């Protein structure tokens, strides 16, 4: 059933907005080009209106979900390559075609730490992929090997590496061909472009902080994870462009009130984030090798006297500074349009207290996004609510699912890899015969419902954490994760309890519940 | 002139929607002979638009063979601006009915040659045989479309400077920034409206009470431009109880009585009636 003029109108539906609200409104789509239309322009300028109206029965027409951290599904593990390109491609295609039943229409296959020589091959196989009835593989998410030994989780310790030569080390491991400049690879029609998207690494690992600038320049999002970074290192990483925290609460130091570390970034204080305040300089002694970092050039405009964040001085000195008059001297014009959304944004900081009720976020940098596994097991519902309440705009739902992810799978023991087995017990996945968590098998639609239940936020606000927030984090919100005119017509239709009723890719229905 | 009084704006909207549906059905429009409808913007017609939309959804009315002309549009405001009348009409009406986009006419306030735009608008109306029914509202000061007090009652479609009152009243739609409110508009003239074979005006709310009184109880006066309606042979005003607050009791009683007579006449006339003819009752 197609429309004679190729235009369709979803009517009698709720549309999730970018602010988390749900609005009753029609949505016009060009099913031939697979894009969302500017309805008013189509009407007045193109002088056309949809020939086909689809009554959605009051359900929610959401942008398709994005999962930016997923290790495999339906028995296929993205991190396992068995010398057979064809078999690997088939696995990718199978996952892309089946995952749509969970409402996911875009994903970042995640490669956990590998033996160094495997990377170039594996990553080159993960170029952006999609077909007419499948979810879109946006590229890859490399988790490791530049991570901390003590927070390695399930990563193989022998494969972990330092990045002694900064970005060059990243190139050596991942393969230079897999790290080229961004420019259009994002959504290009052919899949010839490398699909680099996201790197999870620990900023305290030698050389990692040095590589941040170049990663940013190339449009590769950096995520802090599997790390023991102190508050200062974590803050410095964000100021240097880190955009995300990988599976918050997991594989990082617990929240300590004197050094809140990575988790503390969710509460990053405007006081300490002021570009005119030297950072506090409490550094673990193991970080002697950490090189001083330079603030972006834009910081030096406007005559701030000493805006650098050189790590020097002592803890005492930095705490004493809190009692003194702020060191910042001059107001600075707010950044005149950052050239790249991936670069850290610097804003004007107030030189004094203010009287505007409700205005608290006077930050020199944006707080990072954070991936959250909301399966009820990896994070207690209280922790989920704590994180979400402190920074709802940064919340990104991820499944971090293992290859066992399959909503149709029964409880039981299943093979993992290298002769190890895991056991699915309800929503939990454990190493066989133990209570050790072996990863997650939750689906993203379930995470959306859970987030709404755990935090009390509306379904629309929960949807935002699986659509707009991840898309914005990757800088692709014009194409994915939103209902903007020109964005790809990838949808998940949910009832008002968040159950997936159907999934649409490029303007075509590709999955229907119970069909 | 007929004056119909109903309890509240919702019932007024329903009444007018029923009336328009009947007129379109009786006209039996075809692609070659479309029903030409003039339309207003503003909050007053919203209940009418809602009722018409409901009729289209339940398939008792179609706009497939209707051509519309809107009354006015701001000059210099982008077409997709939140406050443009293009946006208003699309959001509140056109997007929700079945009218083909090619049959919608709204003045282009961004045209390079504004005078030519106005001339061609009148020309397009003429080519379609004139407007069959012009639906309108009324300003607090008695204006119709952007024909502010003092406008010529013989005016045609043209560029008009907005009255200071109107700019002040509109400021709330532009973040209370008076400097952001457009100062000019393109509007059909009083004579353009009067040229329509039938004019239906919605007047609801107590704020409109004085304007209604000035329009129908006093003489034709360019300071209350809608009063020119007194010269139209087939005009209908539908109002709610609140808007009658300034009318004489006698006036209200008179119009209520002729409405009853009109109903009786319509029943009598229904039998010999020829399709497409409107009934010009003796009371009009």
JSON list of C-alpha atoms in Angstrom, two decimals, chain A residues 26 28 39-41 43-45 47-49, chain B residues 79 86-87 90 94-95 97 99 101 104 106:
[
{"chain": "A", "resi": 26, "resn": "UNK", "atom": "CA", "xyz": [0.45, 15.14, 12.02]},
{"chain": "A", "resi": 28, "resn": "UNK", "atom": "CA", "xyz": [4.35, 14.20, 6.74]},
{"chain": "A", "resi": 39, "resn": "UNK", "atom": "CA", "xyz": [4.65, 19.87, 5.94]},
{"chain": "A", "resi": 40, "resn": "UNK", "atom": "CA", "xyz": [3.90, 23.58, 5.54]},
{"chain": "A", "resi": 41, "resn": "UNK", "atom": "CA", "xyz": [6.54, 24.06, 2.84]},
{"chain": "A", "resi": 43, "resn": "UNK", "atom": "CA", "xyz": [1.82, 22.40, 1.04]},
{"chain": "A", "resi": 44, "resn": "UNK", "atom": "CA", "xyz": [2.54, 25.98, 0.00]},
{"chain": "A", "resi": 45, "resn": "UNK", "atom": "CA", "xyz": [5.72, 25.64, -2.08]},
{"chain": "A", "resi": 47, "resn": "UNK", "atom": "CA", "xyz": [1.73, 22.50, -3.71]},
{"chain": "A", "resi": 48, "resn": "UNK", "atom": "CA", "xyz": [1.35, 18.89, -2.67]},
{"chain": "A", "resi": 49, "resn": "UNK", "atom": "CA", "xyz": [-0.24, 17.03, 0.18]},
{"chain": "B", "resi": 79, "resn": "UNK", "atom": "CA", "xyz": [5.99, 32.62, 5.29]},
{"chain": "B", "resi": 86, "resn": "UNK", "atom": "CA", "xyz": [0.23, 31.13, 6.09]},
{"chain": "B", "resi": 87, "resn": "UNK", "atom": "CA", "xyz": [1.37, 29.28, 9.20]},
{"chain": "B", "resi": 90, "resn": "UNK", "atom": "CA", "xyz": [-1.93, 25.60, 7.60]},
{"chain": "B", "resi": 94, "resn": "UNK", "atom": "CA", "xyz": [-5.60, 23.41, 5.71]},
{"chain": "B", "resi": 95, "resn": "UNK", "atom": "CA", "xyz": [-3.38, 20.62, 7.10]},
{"chain": "B", "resi": 97, "resn": "UNK", "atom": "CA", "xyz": [-8.89, 19.10, 5.72]},
{"chain": "B", "resi": 99, "resn": "UNK", "atom": "CA", "xyz": [-8.22, 20.78, 0.14]},
{"chain": "B", "resi": 101, "resn": "UNK", "atom": "CA", "xyz": [-2.85, 22.94, -2.08]},
{"chain": "B", "resi": 104, "resn": "UNK", "atom": "CA", "xyz": [-5.46, 27.75, -1.65]},
{"chain": "B", "resi": 106, "resn": "UNK", "atom": "CA", "xyz": [-3.09, 33.65, 0.42]}
]
